[in-house]
Amino acid sequence: MRPFEYARAQSVDGAVGQPGKFLAGGTTLLDLMKLDVERPAHLTDITPLRENGELSQIVEDGDGVRIGALTSMSQTAEHPLIATRYPALRAALLAGASQQIRNMASMGGNVMQRTRCPYFRDLAFKECNKREPGSGCGAREGFHRKMAILGGSEGCIATHASDASVALVAYGAALTLCGPDGERTVKLEEFNLLPGDTPNIEHDLKEGELIVALTLPAPIAENGVYLKVRDRESYEFALSSCAAVLDVQDGKVKAARVALGGVGTKPWRSPEAEATLIGQPATRETFETAARAALQHAHPLPQNAFKVPLTARVIVRALMQAAGLVDEAGNSIQGEQA
């Protein structure tokens, strides 16, 4: 780890505008600093803002909920407003890390976490446009089994790592950002950027800006599902995941939200899948059509081509569970089988 200047902020006003990086839970940033991937010359510790409650409250916000950016993953997952209104977010948080990490990691930091692509995290690999612009993408010709099939470019196919962000995108979350020029609001779906020709520019956070809150609008329904498939049962990043929320009335889908993880270069909402669901009967056939729509623009490489059929099955299963056709184990509730 390289030398750096350290300061502690006692308020939001004292934090915004500071150079370098903000330190909250540190569960991603400190790892990357130890790997010499992140090299901030200045760290501003904002944990006092968690301790004094300034950015660690969860409160009702109109018909929705406002989550302070320094609220821990554990605190968020266990809060009654989240557990009852946003169950897909709770499930994604609990699937996202060990209990110890959830106790430390902040919601704002979870949104900001960087990819687990080995070509990014290991300096022995010289080709990584995300770390060294213009150096190439080692994963394209190297090991790419876990890489993205949606949203990639010639410059980068690294997947976004956050489970929680997938559910947040499905629920239409927005971020409140505070900087030297004041506050602004950005939808999380637009905050994360596609790699294109600039994989090193990952998000729309300006220099000196701080995420102060995440706001969730009223959910379209309270039946949200987060389904995650991974190589091992616990403490593993997704090969494929789906957050699904359905409003089903009289056997037909009135409203739908579908977002994918483990397959996109950012948390991947699928308006194509949602459009095929509206007004259609809540059946396996409808959900299979939605899965095909969600994956119509997938661009797999040889090692990760399995993610296309895998993700199709994940989408169908999540939608069937959200529609109440199967239980969490995939057992039929209304004559259907996952």
XYZ file of C-alpha atoms in Angstrom, residues 22-256:
235
model
C -13.942 8.668 0.451
C -13.513 5.855 2.986
C -16.661 4.297 4.468
C -16.755 0.557 5.187
C -13.585 0.080 3.160
C -14.492 -3.469 2.152
C -13.599 -2.823 -1.497
C -11.346 0.234 -1.466
C -8.821 -1.074 1.074
C -8.525 -4.393 -0.757
C -7.726 -2.571 -3.994
C -5.245 -0.284 -2.267
C -3.417 -3.323 -0.887
C -3.343 -4.775 -4.402
C -1.919 -1.438 -5.667
C -4.858 -1.096 -8.067
C -6.273 1.928 -6.249
C -3.649 4.567 -5.453
C -5.378 7.552 -3.835
C -3.097 10.295 -2.611
C -5.789 11.451 -0.161
C -8.425 9.556 1.853
C -11.333 11.277 3.568
C -12.825 9.054 6.265
C -16.591 9.594 6.395
C -17.381 6.980 9.066
C -18.159 9.771 11.599
C -21.202 10.545 9.430
C -22.392 7.000 10.076
C -21.693 7.242 13.780
C -23.559 10.535 14.203
C -26.514 9.273 12.160
C -26.247 11.928 9.468
C -26.092 9.387 6.621
C -27.227 6.174 8.299
C -30.991 6.496 8.584
C -33.740 4.632 6.727
C -36.960 6.647 6.598
C -40.166 6.824 4.615
C -39.946 9.283 1.736
C -43.447 9.974 0.463
C -44.651 6.605 -0.822
C -41.093 5.328 -1.011
C -38.019 4.938 1.184
C -34.816 6.953 1.614
C -31.702 5.021 2.670
C -28.727 6.934 3.991
C -25.633 6.113 1.954
C -23.658 4.998 5.036
C -26.355 2.627 6.225
C -24.799 -0.821 6.408
C -25.946 -3.686 4.233
C -27.042 -5.578 7.365
C -29.019 -2.656 8.736
C -30.752 -2.196 5.392
C -31.582 -5.877 4.940
C -33.146 -6.152 8.377
C -35.130 -2.909 8.340
C -38.921 -3.525 8.373
C -39.561 -1.068 5.516
C -37.127 -2.965 3.274
C -38.194 -6.446 4.354
C -41.891 -5.783 3.739
C -41.886 -3.455 0.717
C -38.677 -4.381 -1.111
C -38.067 -8.103 -0.525
C -35.904 -8.489 -3.638
C -33.470 -5.923 -2.214
C -33.350 -7.725 1.119
C -32.680 -11.031 -0.640
C -29.944 -9.485 -2.794
C -28.230 -7.970 0.232
C -28.263 -11.264 2.113
C -26.912 -13.078 -0.949
C -24.167 -10.538 -1.483
C -21.515 -11.170 1.168
C -20.666 -12.712 4.523
C -22.327 -11.388 7.671
C -19.098 -9.694 8.753
C -18.790 -7.798 5.474
C -22.485 -6.862 5.490
C -21.998 -5.357 8.939
C -19.217 -3.100 7.636
C -20.097 -2.380 4.011
C -22.199 0.709 3.297
C -24.997 0.975 0.764
C -23.220 3.799 -1.049
C -20.021 1.792 -1.150
C -21.867 -1.245 -2.468
C -23.110 0.806 -5.399
C -19.570 2.045 -6.026
C -17.783 -1.300 -5.737
C -15.527 -2.206 -8.637
C -15.360 -5.330 -10.757
C -13.819 -8.603 -9.600
C -12.296 -9.206 -13.038
C -8.873 -10.801 -12.390
C -7.304 -8.818 -15.235
C -8.284 -5.635 -13.382
C -7.279 -6.762 -9.888
C -3.930 -8.409 -10.679
C -1.128 -6.114 -11.825
C 0.652 -9.104 -13.352
C -1.847 -8.781 -16.200
C -0.779 -5.797 -18.263
C -3.863 -5.608 -20.493
C -6.729 -3.896 -18.698
C -8.341 -0.804 -20.167
C -10.240 -0.225 -16.948
C -6.995 0.062 -14.977
C -4.660 1.333 -17.730
C -6.586 2.997 -20.600
C -5.331 1.892 -23.990
C -3.644 -1.283 -22.750
C -6.272 -3.685 -24.127
C -8.701 -6.189 -22.625
C -6.935 -9.338 -21.510
C -10.187 -11.150 -20.801
C -11.384 -11.170 -24.404
C -8.623 -13.544 -25.496
C -7.934 -14.952 -22.022
C -10.117 -16.402 -19.275
C -13.613 -14.969 -19.678
C -15.950 -17.583 -18.201
C -17.405 -15.130 -15.663
C -17.394 -12.076 -17.912
C -20.319 -10.073 -19.273
C -22.522 -11.068 -22.189
C -24.503 -7.808 -22.140
C -23.150 -4.275 -22.496
C -19.578 -5.226 -23.302
C -17.316 -3.570 -25.846
C -14.051 -4.314 -27.576
C -12.453 -2.449 -24.717
C -13.993 -4.262 -21.733
C -16.257 -7.188 -20.811
C -15.895 -7.027 -17.016
C -19.080 -7.698 -15.056
C -20.459 -5.376 -12.396
C -20.150 -7.145 -9.049
C -23.001 -5.784 -6.900
C -26.011 -7.960 -6.073
C -27.837 -5.144 -4.324
C -27.540 -2.831 -7.330
C -29.455 -5.322 -9.468
C -32.430 -5.179 -7.111
C -32.077 -1.414 -6.698
C -32.244 -0.946 -10.473
C -35.310 -3.182 -10.653
C -37.012 -0.995 -8.055
C -36.080 2.220 -9.884
C -33.664 3.550 -7.259
C -32.106 6.991 -7.540
C -28.973 8.411 -5.916
C -28.714 11.770 -4.219
C -25.253 13.206 -4.842
C -23.846 16.174 -2.969
C -20.902 18.142 -4.311
C -19.345 21.595 -4.327
C -22.145 22.821 -6.612
C -24.942 21.417 -4.455
C -27.174 18.358 -4.666
C -28.378 16.475 -7.715
C -30.317 13.260 -8.289
C -29.378 10.516 -10.750
C -31.228 7.290 -11.421
C -28.993 4.358 -10.564
C -29.755 2.829 -13.958
C -28.083 5.873 -15.560
C -25.372 6.356 -12.924
C -23.440 3.247 -13.979
C -21.935 3.717 -17.438
C -21.317 1.284 -20.275
C -17.602 0.712 -20.970
C -17.613 1.714 -24.656
C -14.221 3.204 -25.501
C -13.655 4.445 -21.926
C -13.917 1.473 -19.530
C -11.997 3.452 -16.910
C -14.984 5.833 -16.544
C -17.421 3.645 -14.653
C -19.996 6.043 -13.220
C -21.370 9.567 -13.188
C -19.846 10.682 -9.883
C -18.000 13.978 -10.250
C -14.797 14.963 -8.462
C -15.551 15.846 -4.847
C -19.125 14.507 -4.953
C -20.446 12.226 -2.242
C -23.368 9.796 -2.412
C -25.597 10.839 0.492
C -28.722 8.744 -0.064
C -30.463 6.115 -2.129
C -34.169 6.680 -2.735
C -36.615 3.949 -3.692
C -40.006 4.900 -5.145
C -43.112 3.013 -4.119
C -42.801 -0.538 -5.481
C -45.169 -1.682 -8.224
C -45.861 -4.716 -6.022
C -44.550 -6.189 -2.792
C -43.671 -9.610 -4.216
C -40.133 -8.968 -5.434
C -37.739 -11.872 -5.992
C -33.951 -12.014 -6.267
C -32.607 -15.271 -7.654
C -28.838 -15.832 -7.817
C -26.910 -18.699 -9.406
C -23.237 -19.138 -8.514
C -20.464 -21.709 -8.507
C -20.783 -22.380 -4.785
C -23.584 -21.873 -2.317
C -22.215 -18.972 -0.295
C -19.832 -16.026 -0.489
C -19.545 -16.121 -4.249
C -20.328 -13.643 -6.998
C -23.143 -14.374 -9.423
C -22.763 -16.254 -12.652
C -26.285 -15.029 -13.325
C -28.965 -13.362 -11.254
C -32.385 -11.797 -11.722
C -34.442 -9.334 -9.717
C -38.099 -9.550 -10.709
C -41.128 -7.625 -9.480
C -44.559 -8.338 -10.945
C -47.998 -6.845 -10.466
C -50.351 -9.649 -11.509
C -54.089 -8.988 -11.566
C -56.727 -11.425 -12.780
C -54.010 -13.709 -14.082
C -52.363 -11.041 -16.256
C -49.249 -8.940 -15.775
C -50.182 -5.312 -15.197
C -46.657 -4.047 -14.459
C -43.188 -5.593 -14.419
